[in-house]
């Protein structure tokens, strides 16, 4: 009994934080989605009207499409990047610590500083990216003024934020016993065969978790870059993603109920994507076992 | 096809540490040679250099007369069984056994046939669909063995394959491995730190200490005629009693015993070695006080103090002296005493 009380005591700060900072705001958001509320007037119950309006809202549809496109490109690139770098840097070699730190470094740079840095990198006149491309004879993308280029600019910025995924992949790769690789070497397995039959299947459960986490994370990841670097544009809404849509709807247009409804939709879409990924991966793993 | 394996002047250094120091050892085609020694003696390193998992610092390794020293593991046609089995946790027993075949692009149908045949040899054909976590230690061992023999390699390299099994299963698997070897006629190098395993399994036993080969011979000879003090004390349990001896008018006094000095030992400081089973309790002998009695079923080990000399005697069920009592001790088997050079440790008789 004492140990149960002790456990409850130890868990209390976490549970309290979870309830106050996550569960309660989430519940309020779900409730708010059914109201019209602008912080000034009393909330007005609308039922599902906010959701009906969202369905016809052109800007919301663009933001949703942008978010899904962002996830479709950014998540696989970041995941493959984290995995590749972990496979490249898991061995002991000269300077490997510096390389690993280098991979992780962008993740710990504050969001705003990181966005401002990229604003400079993408500058069409004096930004080092376009200067380098010019010098090499490549066409210079219009990172901040062309819709497609701006979307790639946001993806490019977030690709480097793979430190946590890299760290997890590195730990998982290092936890695979070296004997398995030695055996594969004795059994004349080619590097590709080892990667396909040994490394990837053994890393798959962790990579699967990373995929889910990165998908969820990616819905929010583009908020600061889109706000500070491209300001949701080029016009009309080329880099307006769901978080930016919610932010502007709530804090600029003071439509809190409508913003809450968009948040609920974002939550449901995230859940749906995770479920679809889960089902695909379960099938894939069954296929692998044959 | 069984092939001979030869180490010629093999050195292996890890930085400042020398793991192997000029190893010269020839394993005959079809022979089961046991490499035995204490932890850190270099036995696993020797095995790994043969497999190509460690590069040698100096020397040559030949398999079937072919110099394989600089060849990759894949090109040596050896199979290895690891201490922890090294089974792939996500693959079934059948997939584990067939891993090397599929890696070598052996056709699926042929691979299936060979997997089944290898599984039958080690008696794991009923386990083929199971994953490693669904197998017991002994079953995992069988799968690892099947994986080793499915490719019909030139040499089998076994690194303490029984050390993770419980005592009873170890004894069973020991005999089974021996039978398997007799049946296959394969060249096997078997590494162990367990001298009982070494003596019971090997056609020959090679004893290593600090990277140096101490003796290689048939098990009986290693036990009866150890080449030096290290082999004498390492092989046999309890260890051989080693007593420093001094000359007393042409005879040797070692602890409570006096022996005729064997020819060829004159003029040099020597030590005397007596196996515990060669000491006997007699009616009239050297007095010794019993300090500890370890009863091990049918026999007992007596830890004795004979006038300041510590001795261990192995006695039968008819003797169970109480701790603290005094017994009379004699060397039971004439000619069973070993004489070692006190400085070099080399056996002189």
Coordinates of C-alpha atoms in Angstrom, one line a residue:
Chain A
X1 CA 0.0 0.0 0.0
X2 CA 2.9 2.3 0.9
X3 CA 4.5 1.7 -2.5
X4 CA 1.2 2.5 -4.2
X5 CA 0.9 5.8 -2.3
X6 CA 4.5 6.6 -3.1
X7 CA 3.9 5.9 -6.8
X8 CA 0.9 8.1 -6.8
X9 CA 2.9 10.9 -5.1
X10 CA 5.7 10.6 -7.6
X11 CA 3.3 10.6 -10.6
X12 CA 1.3 13.5 -9.3
X13 CA 3.3 16.4 -10.7
X14 CA 3.3 14.8 -14.2
X15 CA -0.4 13.9 -14.1
X16 CA -1.2 17.4 -12.8
X17 CA 0.8 19.0 -15.6
X18 CA -0.7 16.7 -18.2
X19 CA -4.3 17.5 -17.0
X20 CA -3.8 21.3 -16.6
X21 CA -1.6 21.9 -19.7
X22 CA -2.8 19.3 -22.2
X23 CA -6.0 17.5 -21.3
X24 CA -7.9 20.5 -20.1
X25 CA -7.0 22.8 -23.0
X26 CA -7.8 20.0 -25.4
X27 CA -11.2 19.5 -23.8
X28 CA -11.8 23.2 -23.9
X29 CA -10.8 23.3 -27.6
X30 CA -13.2 20.5 -28.4
X31 CA -16.0 22.4 -26.6
X32 CA -15.0 25.8 -28.0
X33 CA -15.3 24.3 -31.5
X34 CA -19.1 24.3 -31.0
X35 CA -19.3 28.0 -30.2
X36 CA -18.8 31.4 -31.7
X37 CA -16.4 33.2 -29.4
X38 CA -14.3 36.4 -29.9
X39 CA -13.0 37.0 -26.3
X40 CA -15.3 40.0 -26.0
X41 CA -18.9 38.8 -26.4
X42 CA -20.4 35.9 -24.6
X43 CA -19.9 32.5 -26.3
X44 CA -22.7 31.6 -28.7
X45 CA -23.6 27.9 -29.3
X46 CA -23.4 27.0 -33.0
X47 CA -23.5 23.2 -32.9
X48 CA -21.6 21.9 -35.9
X49 CA -21.8 25.2 -37.9
X50 CA -18.1 25.9 -37.5
X51 CA -17.3 22.5 -39.1
X52 CA -19.8 23.1 -42.0
X53 CA -18.1 26.5 -42.6
X54 CA -14.7 24.9 -42.6
X55 CA -15.8 22.5 -45.3
X56 CA -16.6 25.4 -47.6
X57 CA -13.7 27.5 -46.6
X58 CA -11.2 27.9 -49.5
X59 CA -8.4 29.1 -47.3
X60 CA -8.8 26.2 -44.9
X61 CA -8.8 23.8 -47.8
X62 CA -5.5 25.3 -49.1
X63 CA -4.0 25.2 -45.6
X64 CA -5.0 21.6 -45.3
X65 CA -3.6 20.7 -48.8
X66 CA -0.4 22.5 -48.0
X67 CA 0.0 20.7 -44.7
X68 CA -0.6 17.3 -46.3
X69 CA 1.9 18.1 -49.0
X70 CA 4.4 19.2 -46.4
X71 CA 4.0 16.0 -44.5
X72 CA 4.2 13.9 -47.7
X73 CA 7.6 15.3 -48.5
X74 CA 9.1 16.5 -45.2
X75 CA 8.5 13.4 -43.1
X76 CA 10.0 10.8 -45.5
X77 CA 13.0 13.0 -46.2
X78 CA 13.6 13.6 -42.5
X79 CA 13.1 10.0 -41.6
X80 CA 15.4 8.7 -44.3
X81 CA 17.9 11.4 -43.4
X82 CA 17.9 10.5 -39.7
X83 CA 18.3 6.8 -40.6
X84 CA 21.0 7.3 -43.1
X85 CA 23.0 9.6 -40.9
X86 CA 22.6 7.1 -38.0
X87 CA 23.9 4.3 -40.2
X88 CA 26.7 6.5 -41.4
X89 CA 27.8 7.8 -38.0
X90 CA 27.2 4.8 -35.7
X91 CA 30.8 3.5 -36.1
X92 CA 33.7 4.7 -34.1
X93 CA 35.9 6.9 -36.2
X94 CA 37.9 10.0 -36.0
X95 CA 35.7 13.1 -35.4
X96 CA 32.5 11.1 -35.2
X97 CA 31.4 13.0 -32.0
X98 CA 31.7 16.3 -33.8
X99 CA 29.7 15.0 -36.8
X100 CA 27.0 13.7 -34.5
X101 CA 26.9 17.0 -32.6
X102 CA 26.7 18.8 -36.0
X103 CA 23.6 16.7 -36.9
X104 CA 21.9 17.5 -33.6
X105 CA 22.9 21.1 -33.5
X106 CA 20.0 22.6 -35.6
X107 CA 17.5 20.9 -33.3
X108 CA 18.6 23.0 -30.3
X109 CA 18.7 26.4 -32.0
X110 CA 15.7 28.4 -30.8
X111 CA 12.9 28.5 -33.4
X112 CA 13.0 32.2 -34.1
X113 CA 16.8 32.4 -34.4
X114 CA 16.6 29.4 -36.7
X115 CA 13.9 31.0 -38.9
X116 CA 15.9 34.3 -39.0
X117 CA 19.0 32.5 -40.0
X118 CA 17.2 30.8 -42.9
X119 CA 15.6 34.2 -43.9
X120 CA 19.2 35.3 -44.5
X121 CA 20.2 32.0 -46.3
X122 CA 17.2 32.3 -48.6
X123 CA 17.7 36.0 -49.4
X124 CA 17.5 36.3 -53.2
X125 CA 20.2 39.0 -53.5
X126 CA 22.8 38.2 -50.8
X127 CA 21.7 34.9 -49.5
X128 CA 24.6 32.3 -49.6
X129 CA 22.3 29.6 -51.2
X130 CA 21.5 31.6 -54.3
X131 CA 25.0 33.0 -54.5
X132 CA 26.4 29.5 -54.5
X133 CA 23.9 28.3 -57.0
X134 CA 24.6 31.3 -59.2
X135 CA 28.4 30.7 -59.0
X136 CA 27.8 27.0 -60.0
X137 CA 25.7 28.1 -63.0
X138 CA 22.4 26.7 -61.6
X139 CA 19.2 28.7 -61.8
X140 CA 18.4 30.5 -58.6
X141 CA 15.0 29.6 -57.0
X142 CA 12.8 32.4 -55.9
X143 CA 12.6 31.1 -52.3
X144 CA 10.4 33.8 -50.9
X145 CA 8.4 34.9 -53.9
X146 CA 7.5 31.8 -55.9
X147 CA 4.8 29.6 -54.4
X148 CA 6.4 26.2 -55.2
X149 CA 9.9 27.4 -54.3
X150 CA 8.6 28.8 -51.0
X151 CA 7.0 25.5 -50.1
X152 CA 10.4 23.8 -50.8
X153 CA 12.1 26.5 -48.7
X154 CA 9.9 25.5 -45.7
X155 CA 10.6 21.8 -46.3
X156 CA 14.3 22.5 -46.7
X157 CA 14.4 24.4 -43.4
X158 CA 12.7 21.6 -41.5
X159 CA 14.7 18.8 -43.0
X160 CA 17.7 19.8 -40.8
X161 CA 15.6 19.5 -37.6
X162 CA 16.1 15.7 -37.5
X163 CA 18.3 15.6 -34.4
X164 CA 15.9 13.7 -32.2
X165 CA 15.1 11.1 -34.9
X166 CA 18.8 10.8 -35.6
X167 CA 19.6 10.2 -31.9
X168 CA 16.9 7.5 -31.6
X169 CA 18.0 5.8 -34.8
X170 CA 21.6 5.9 -33.6
X171 CA 20.8 4.4 -30.3
X172 CA 18.7 1.6 -31.9
X173 CA 21.5 0.8 -34.4
X174 CA 24.1 0.7 -31.7
X175 CA 21.9 -1.7 -29.7
X176 CA 21.9 -4.3 -32.4
X177 CA 24.5 -6.9 -31.3
X178 CA 27.8 -6.8 -33.3
X179 CA 27.8 -10.6 -33.4
X180 CA 24.9 -10.5 -35.9
X181 CA 26.9 -8.5 -38.3
X182 CA 30.0 -10.7 -37.8
X183 CA 27.8 -13.7 -38.6
X184 CA 26.5 -12.0 -41.7
X185 CA 30.1 -11.3 -42.7
X186 CA 31.0 -15.0 -42.3
X187 CA 27.9 -15.9 -44.2
X188 CA 29.0 -13.8 -47.2
X189 CA 26.0 -11.4 -46.9
X190 CA 26.4 -8.3 -49.1
X191 CA 26.0 -4.9 -47.5
X192 CA 22.7 -4.4 -49.3
X193 CA 21.5 -7.8 -48.1
X194 CA 22.5 -7.0 -44.6
X195 CA 20.7 -3.7 -44.7
X196 CA 17.5 -5.3 -46.1
X197 CA 17.4 -8.5 -44.1
X198 CA 19.1 -7.4 -40.9
X199 CA 19.5 -3.7 -40.1
X200 CA 16.2 -2.4 -41.4
X201 CA 13.9 -5.1 -40.0
X202 CA 15.6 -4.8 -36.6
X203 CA 15.3 -1.0 -36.6
X204 CA 11.8 -1.0 -38.0
X205 CA 9.9 -0.9 -34.7
X206 CA 11.8 2.2 -33.6
X207 CA 11.6 3.8 -37.0
X208 CA 7.8 3.1 -37.0
X209 CA 7.5 5.0 -33.7
X210 CA 9.6 7.8 -35.2
X211 CA 7.3 7.9 -38.3
X212 CA 4.3 8.4 -36.1
X213 CA 6.0 11.0 -34.0
X214 CA 7.4 12.9 -36.9
X215 CA 4.0 13.0 -38.6
X216 CA 2.4 14.4 -35.6
X217 CA 5.3 16.8 -35.0
X218 CA 5.3 17.9 -38.7
X219 CA 1.7 19.3 -38.4
X220 CA 3.2 21.9 -36.1
X221 CA 6.8 22.1 -37.2
X222 CA 6.2 24.6 -40.0
X223 CA 4.4 27.2 -37.9
X224 CA 7.4 29.4 -37.0
X225 CA 9.1 29.2 -40.5
X226 CA 5.8 29.9 -42.2
X227 CA 5.1 32.8 -39.9
X228 CA 8.5 34.4 -39.9
X229 CA 10.2 33.4 -43.2
X230 CA 7.4 33.4 -45.7
X231 CA 4.6 34.9 -43.7
X232 CA 2.2 32.4 -45.1
X233 CA 2.8 33.5 -48.7
X234 CA 3.7 34.2 -51.4
X235 CA 0.1 35.4 -51.8
X236 CA -2.5 34.3 -51.5
X237 CA -1.7 31.3 -49.2
X238 CA 1.2 29.2 -50.7
X239 CA 2.8 28.5 -47.3
X240 CA -0.3 28.9 -45.1
X241 CA -0.4 25.6 -43.2
X242 CA -3.0 24.5 -40.7
X243 CA -1.2 25.9 -37.6
X244 CA -0.7 29.3 -39.2
X245 CA -4.4 29.2 -40.3
X246 CA -5.5 28.4 -36.7
X247 CA -3.2 31.1 -35.3
X248 CA -4.5 33.8 -37.7
X249 CA -8.1 32.8 -37.4
X250 CA -7.9 32.9 -33.6
X251 CA -5.4 35.6 -32.7
X252 CA -5.7 38.0 -35.7
X253 CA -9.4 37.6 -36.6
X254 CA -10.5 36.7 -33.0
X255 CA -12.6 33.7 -34.2
X256 CA -11.7 31.4 -31.4
X257 CA -14.5 28.9 -31.9
X258 CA -13.7 28.6 -35.6
X259 CA -10.0 28.2 -34.9
X260 CA -10.9 25.5 -32.3
X261 CA -12.9 23.7 -35.0
X262 CA -9.9 23.8 -37.4
X263 CA -7.7 22.4 -34.5
X264 CA -10.1 19.5 -34.0
X265 CA -10.0 18.7 -37.7
X266 CA -6.2 18.9 -37.6
X267 CA -6.3 16.5 -34.7
X268 CA -8.6 14.1 -36.4
X269 CA -6.6 14.1 -39.6
X270 CA -3.4 13.5 -37.7
X271 CA -5.0 10.5 -36.0
X272 CA -6.3 9.2 -39.4
X273 CA -2.8 9.4 -41.0
X274 CA -1.3 7.6 -38.0
X275 CA -3.9 4.8 -38.3
X276 CA -3.3 4.5 -42.1
X277 CA 0.5 4.4 -41.5
X278 CA 0.0 1.8 -38.8
X279 CA -2.1 -0.5 -41.1
X280 CA 0.4 -0.2 -44.0
X281 CA 3.3 -1.0 -41.7
X282 CA 1.6 -4.0 -40.1
X283 CA 1.0 -5.4 -43.7
X284 CA 4.6 -4.7 -44.6
X285 CA 5.9 -6.4 -41.6
X286 CA 3.7 -9.5 -42.2
X287 CA 5.1 -9.5 -45.8
X288 CA 8.6 -9.3 -44.4
X289 CA 8.1 -12.3 -42.2
X290 CA 7.2 -14.6 -45.1
Chain B
X1 CA 34.6 -30.9 -47.4
X2 CA 36.7 -31.0 -44.2
X3 CA 40.0 -29.1 -44.6
X4 CA 43.0 -28.6 -42.4
X5 CA 43.5 -25.3 -40.6
X6 CA 46.9 -24.0 -39.8
X7 CA 48.2 -21.0 -37.8
X8 CA 51.8 -20.2 -38.6
X9 CA 53.5 -17.7 -36.3
X10 CA 50.3 -15.8 -35.8
X11 CA 50.6 -12.6 -33.7
X12 CA 47.6 -10.4 -32.8
X13 CA 48.0 -7.1 -31.0
X14 CA 45.4 -4.8 -29.8
X15 CA 47.4 -1.6 -29.3
X16 CA 49.9 -2.4 -26.6
X17 CA 48.2 -5.7 -25.6
X18 CA 49.4 -8.8 -27.3
X19 CA 46.5 -11.3 -27.5
X20 CA 48.4 -13.9 -29.6
X21 CA 52.1 -14.3 -29.5
X22 CA 53.5 -16.5 -32.3
X23 CA 50.7 -19.1 -32.4
X24 CA 51.8 -22.2 -34.4
X25 CA 49.0 -24.7 -34.5
X26 CA 47.8 -27.2 -37.1
X27 CA 44.3 -28.7 -37.0
X28 CA 44.0 -31.8 -39.2
X29 CA 41.2 -32.2 -41.7
X30 CA 38.3 -33.8 -39.9
X31 CA 39.8 -33.2 -36.5
X32 CA 38.0 -31.7 -33.5
X33 CA 40.5 -29.6 -31.7
X34 CA 39.6 -27.9 -28.5
X35 CA 41.3 -24.6 -27.7
X36 CA 41.2 -24.2 -23.9
X37 CA 42.5 -21.6 -21.5
X38 CA 41.5 -19.0 -18.9
X39 CA 39.6 -15.8 -19.8
X40 CA 41.8 -13.5 -21.8
X41 CA 44.3 -16.2 -22.9
X42 CA 43.6 -15.4 -26.6
X43 CA 41.6 -18.5 -27.5
X44 CA 38.6 -16.5 -28.9
X45 CA 41.0 -14.2 -30.7
X46 CA 42.6 -17.2 -32.4
X47 CA 39.2 -18.3 -33.5
X48 CA 38.3 -14.9 -34.8
X49 CA 41.5 -14.6 -36.8
X50 CA 40.7 -17.9 -38.4
X51 CA 37.2 -16.6 -39.3
X52 CA 38.7 -13.4 -40.6
X53 CA 36.8 -11.3 -38.1
X54 CA 40.1 -10.0 -36.7
X55 CA 43.1 -9.2 -38.9
X56 CA 46.4 -10.8 -37.8
X57 CA 49.2 -8.5 -36.9
X58 CA 51.8 -11.0 -38.2
X59 CA 51.8 -14.6 -39.4
X60 CA 49.8 -16.8 -41.8
X61 CA 46.6 -18.7 -41.6
X62 CA 45.9 -21.5 -44.1
X63 CA 42.7 -23.4 -44.7
X64 CA 43.1 -26.5 -46.9
X65 CA 46.6 -25.4 -47.7
X66 CA 45.3 -22.0 -49.1
X67 CA 46.6 -18.8 -47.6
X68 CA 43.5 -17.0 -46.3
X69 CA 45.3 -14.5 -44.1
X70 CA 44.2 -11.5 -46.0
X71 CA 40.9 -12.9 -47.2
X72 CA 37.5 -11.5 -46.0
X73 CA 35.4 -13.9 -43.8
X74 CA 33.1 -14.6 -46.7
X75 CA 35.9 -16.0 -48.8
X76 CA 37.2 -18.4 -46.3
X77 CA 34.3 -20.9 -46.3
X78 CA 34.2 -21.3 -42.6
X79 CA 31.1 -21.3 -40.3
X80 CA 31.0 -19.9 -36.9
X81 CA 28.8 -20.6 -33.9
X82 CA 28.9 -17.8 -31.3
X83 CA 28.6 -18.0 -27.6
X84 CA 25.3 -16.2 -27.6
X85 CA 24.2 -18.1 -30.7
X86 CA 23.8 -14.8 -32.7
X87 CA 20.4 -15.8 -34.1
X88 CA 18.5 -13.1 -35.9
X89 CA 15.6 -12.3 -33.6
X90 CA 13.2 -11.3 -36.4
X91 CA 13.7 -14.5 -38.5
X92 CA 12.3 -17.9 -38.0
X93 CA 14.6 -20.9 -37.2
X94 CA 14.4 -21.9 -40.9
X95 CA 15.3 -18.4 -42.1
X96 CA 18.1 -18.3 -39.6
X97 CA 19.5 -21.6 -40.9
X98 CA 19.1 -20.5 -44.5
X99 CA 20.5 -17.0 -44.0
X100 CA 23.9 -17.8 -45.6
X101 CA 22.3 -19.8 -48.4
X102 CA 20.0 -16.9 -49.4
X103 CA 22.9 -14.5 -49.0
X104 CA 24.8 -16.6 -51.5
X105 CA 21.8 -16.7 -53.8
X106 CA 21.1 -20.4 -53.5
X107 CA 17.8 -21.1 -55.2
X108 CA 14.8 -21.1 -52.8
X109 CA 13.9 -24.8 -53.4
X110 CA 17.4 -26.1 -52.9
X111 CA 17.8 -23.9 -49.8
X112 CA 14.6 -25.3 -48.4
X113 CA 15.9 -28.8 -48.9
X114 CA 19.3 -28.1 -47.3
X115 CA 17.7 -26.3 -44.4
X116 CA 15.5 -29.3 -43.7
X117 CA 18.4 -31.7 -44.0
X118 CA 20.6 -29.6 -41.7
X119 CA 17.8 -29.3 -39.2
X120 CA 17.3 -33.1 -39.2
X121 CA 21.0 -33.6 -38.5
X122 CA 20.8 -31.6 -35.3
X123 CA 17.2 -32.6 -34.4
X124 CA 15.5 -29.3 -34.8
X125 CA 13.2 -30.0 -37.8
X126 CA 10.1 -29.5 -35.6
X127 CA 11.2 -26.0 -34.6
X128 CA 11.7 -24.5 -38.1
X129 CA 8.8 -22.1 -38.0
X130 CA 9.6 -20.7 -34.6
X131 CA 11.3 -17.4 -33.8
X132 CA 14.4 -17.4 -31.5
X133 CA 12.4 -16.0 -28.6
X134 CA 10.1 -19.1 -28.8
X135 CA 13.1 -21.5 -28.4
X136 CA 14.9 -22.7 -25.2
X137 CA 18.6 -22.3 -24.9
X138 CA 19.3 -25.8 -26.1
X139 CA 17.0 -25.4 -29.1
X140 CA 18.7 -22.1 -30.0
X141 CA 22.0 -23.9 -29.9
X142 CA 20.7 -26.6 -32.3
X143 CA 19.5 -23.9 -34.7
X144 CA 22.8 -22.2 -34.5
X145 CA 24.6 -25.5 -35.2
X146 CA 22.2 -26.2 -38.1
X147 CA 23.0 -22.8 -39.6
X148 CA 26.7 -23.6 -39.3
X149 CA 26.5 -26.9 -41.1
X150 CA 24.0 -26.1 -43.8
X151 CA 26.7 -24.6 -46.0
X152 CA 29.0 -27.6 -45.6
X153 CA 32.0 -25.3 -44.7
X154 CA 35.6 -26.3 -44.7
X155 CA 36.0 -25.6 -41.0
X156 CA 33.6 -25.1 -38.1
X157 CA 34.6 -22.5 -35.5
X158 CA 32.7 -22.8 -32.3
X159 CA 33.2 -20.1 -29.6
X160 CA 32.1 -21.5 -26.2
X161 CA 28.8 -22.7 -27.7
X162 CA 27.7 -24.5 -24.6
X163 CA 28.5 -21.9 -22.0
X164 CA 25.0 -20.4 -21.8
X165 CA 23.3 -23.8 -21.1
X166 CA 22.6 -25.2 -17.7
X167 CA 24.8 -27.9 -16.4
X168 CA 22.7 -30.9 -17.3
X169 CA 22.0 -29.7 -20.9
X170 CA 25.6 -28.9 -21.3
X171 CA 26.6 -32.5 -20.6
X172 CA 23.9 -33.8 -23.1
X173 CA 25.0 -31.3 -25.8
X174 CA 28.6 -32.2 -25.3
X175 CA 28.0 -35.8 -26.2
X176 CA 25.7 -34.8 -29.0
X177 CA 28.3 -32.4 -30.5
X178 CA 30.8 -35.2 -30.3
X179 CA 28.4 -37.6 -32.1
X180 CA 27.7 -34.9 -34.7
X181 CA 31.4 -34.5 -35.3
X182 CA 31.9 -38.3 -35.6
X183 CA 29.1 -38.4 -38.1
X184 CA 30.1 -35.4 -40.2
X185 CA 33.9 -35.9 -40.0
X186 CA 34.2 -32.1 -40.2
X187 CA 37.1 -30.0 -39.1
X188 CA 36.1 -28.3 -35.9
X189 CA 37.9 -25.8 -33.6
X190 CA 36.1 -25.6 -30.3
X191 CA 36.9 -22.8 -27.9
X192 CA 36.1 -23.2 -24.2
X193 CA 37.4 -22.2 -20.8
X194 CA 36.0 -25.3 -19.3
X195 CA 38.7 -27.9 -19.0
X196 CA 36.2 -30.8 -18.5
X197 CA 34.6 -29.9 -21.9
X198 CA 38.1 -29.8 -23.4
X199 CA 39.1 -33.2 -22.1
X200 CA 35.8 -34.9 -22.9
X201 CA 35.3 -33.5 -26.4
X202 CA 38.5 -33.0 -28.2
X203 CA 40.4 -35.3 -30.4
X204 CA 43.3 -33.1 -29.3
X205 CA 43.4 -30.3 -26.8
X206 CA 45.4 -27.1 -27.2
X207 CA 46.1 -25.1 -24.0
X208 CA 46.7 -21.4 -24.4
X209 CA 47.9 -18.9 -21.8
X210 CA 48.6 -15.3 -22.3
X211 CA 48.5 -15.7 -26.1
X212 CA 51.1 -18.5 -26.1
X213 CA 50.4 -22.1 -26.9
X214 CA 51.4 -24.2 -23.9
X215 CA 50.7 -27.7 -25.1
X216 CA 48.8 -29.5 -27.8
X217 CA 48.1 -33.2 -27.4
X218 CA 45.4 -35.8 -26.9
X219 CA 43.3 -35.1 -23.8
X220 CA 44.8 -38.0 -21.8
X221 CA 48.3 -36.9 -22.5
X222 CA 47.5 -33.3 -21.5
X223 CA 46.2 -34.6 -18.2
X224 CA 48.8 -37.2 -17.5
X225 CA 51.8 -35.5 -18.9
X226 CA 51.3 -31.8 -18.7
X227 CA 54.1 -29.8 -20.4
X228 CA 54.4 -27.3 -17.7
X229 CA 53.1 -26.0 -14.4
X230 CA 50.4 -23.9 -16.0
X231 CA 48.9 -26.8 -17.9
X232 CA 49.2 -29.0 -14.8
X233 CA 47.3 -26.6 -12.7
X234 CA 44.8 -25.5 -15.3
X235 CA 43.7 -28.9 -16.5
X236 CA 42.1 -31.0 -13.7
X237 CA 39.7 -30.1 -11.0
X238 CA 40.6 -29.7 -8.2
X239 CA 43.9 -28.3 -9.5
X240 CA 47.2 -30.3 -9.1
X241 CA 49.0 -29.6 -5.8
X242 CA 52.3 -27.8 -6.5
X243 CA 54.9 -28.0 -3.7
X244 CA 58.2 -26.3 -3.7
X245 CA 60.9 -28.9 -3.1
X246 CA 64.4 -28.8 -1.6
X247 CA 67.3 -31.2 -2.0
X248 CA 68.1 -33.4 1.0
X249 CA 71.2 -35.4 0.3
X250 CA 70.1 -36.4 -3.2
X251 CA 66.5 -36.8 -2.3
X252 CA 63.7 -34.3 -2.7
X253 CA 61.6 -33.0 0.2
X254 CA 58.3 -31.5 -0.8
X255 CA 56.0 -30.5 2.1
X256 CA 55.6 -33.6 4.2
X257 CA 56.9 -36.0 1.5
X258 CA 60.3 -37.2 0.5
X259 CA 61.0 -38.6 -3.0
X260 CA 63.9 -40.0 -4.9
X261 CA 65.2 -37.4 -7.2
X262 CA 64.3 -38.4 -10.8
X263 CA 67.2 -38.6 -13.2
X264 CA 67.8 -35.4 -15.2
X265 CA 66.6 -33.1 -12.4
X266 CA 69.9 -32.7 -10.6
X267 CA 71.3 -29.4 -9.7
X268 CA 68.3 -27.2 -10.4
X269 CA 65.5 -25.9 -8.2
X270 CA 62.3 -27.9 -8.7
X271 CA 58.7 -28.1 -7.7
X272 CA 56.6 -31.2 -7.2
X273 CA 53.1 -31.7 -8.6
X274 CA 50.7 -34.2 -7.1
X275 CA 47.1 -34.6 -8.4
X276 CA 44.5 -34.7 -5.6
X277 CA 43.4 -38.2 -6.6
X278 CA 47.0 -39.4 -6.1
X279 CA 46.9 -38.5 -2.4
X280 CA 45.5 -41.2 -0.1
X281 CA 44.6 -41.5 3.5
X282 CA 46.6 -44.3 5.1
X283 CA 47.2 -45.8 8.5
X284 CA 50.8 -44.7 8.6
X285 CA 51.8 -41.5 6.7
X286 CA 52.5 -37.8 6.9
X287 CA 50.2 -36.1 9.4
X288 CA 47.9 -33.5 8.1
X289 CA 45.1 -31.5 9.7
X290 CA 41.8 -31.4 7.9
X291 CA 40.7 -27.8 7.4
X292 CA 37.6 -28.2 5.1
X293 CA 35.7 -31.2 3.8
X294 CA 33.9 -30.6 0.5
X295 CA 31.5 -33.5 -0.2
X296 CA 30.6 -33.9 -3.8
X297 CA 28.4 -36.9 -3.9
X298 CA 30.5 -40.0 -4.3
X299 CA 33.7 -38.3 -3.5
X300 CA 35.1 -35.6 -1.2
X301 CA 37.8 -33.0 -1.5
X302 CA 39.8 -32.6 1.7
X303 CA 41.6 -29.3 2.2
X304 CA 44.6 -30.2 4.4
X305 CA 47.4 -28.5 6.2
X306 CA 50.5 -30.7 6.4
X307 CA 52.9 -28.8 8.6
X308 CA 52.3 -25.5 6.8
X309 CA 51.9 -27.0 3.3
X310 CA 48.4 -26.6 1.9
X311 CA 47.2 -29.7 0.0
X312 CA 43.9 -30.9 -1.6
X313 CA 43.1 -34.6 -1.6
X314 CA 40.3 -36.4 -3.5
X315 CA 39.0 -39.3 -1.5
X316 CA 36.3 -41.9 -2.0
X317 CA 33.1 -42.4 0.0
X318 CA 34.9 -44.6 2.5
X319 CA 36.7 -41.6 3.9
X320 CA 34.8 -38.7 5.5
X321 CA 37.1 -37.3 8.2
X322 CA 35.8 -34.4 10.2
X323 CA 37.1 -30.9 9.8
X324 CA 39.7 -30.3 12.5
X325 CA 40.8 -33.9 12.7
X326 CA 44.2 -35.2 11.9
X327 CA 44.8 -37.8 9.1
X328 CA 47.8 -39.7 7.8
X329 CA 48.6 -38.9 4.1
X330 CA 50.7 -40.7 1.5
X331 CA 51.2 -40.5 -2.3
X332 CA 49.1 -43.4 -3.4
X333 CA 50.3 -44.1 -7.0
X334 CA 54.0 -44.5 -7.4
X335 CA 55.4 -42.6 -10.4
X336 CA 52.4 -40.2 -10.4
X337 CA 54.5 -37.3 -9.1
X338 CA 55.3 -34.5 -11.6
X339 CA 58.6 -32.6 -11.3
X340 CA 58.7 -29.0 -12.7
X341 CA 61.6 -26.6 -13.2
X342 CA 60.9 -24.0 -10.4
X343 CA 62.1 -21.2 -12.6
X344 CA 60.7 -21.9 -16.0
X345 CA 57.8 -24.1 -15.0
X346 CA 58.7 -26.7 -17.6
X347 CA 57.9 -30.3 -16.8
X348 CA 61.1 -32.3 -16.1
X349 CA 59.5 -35.8 -15.9

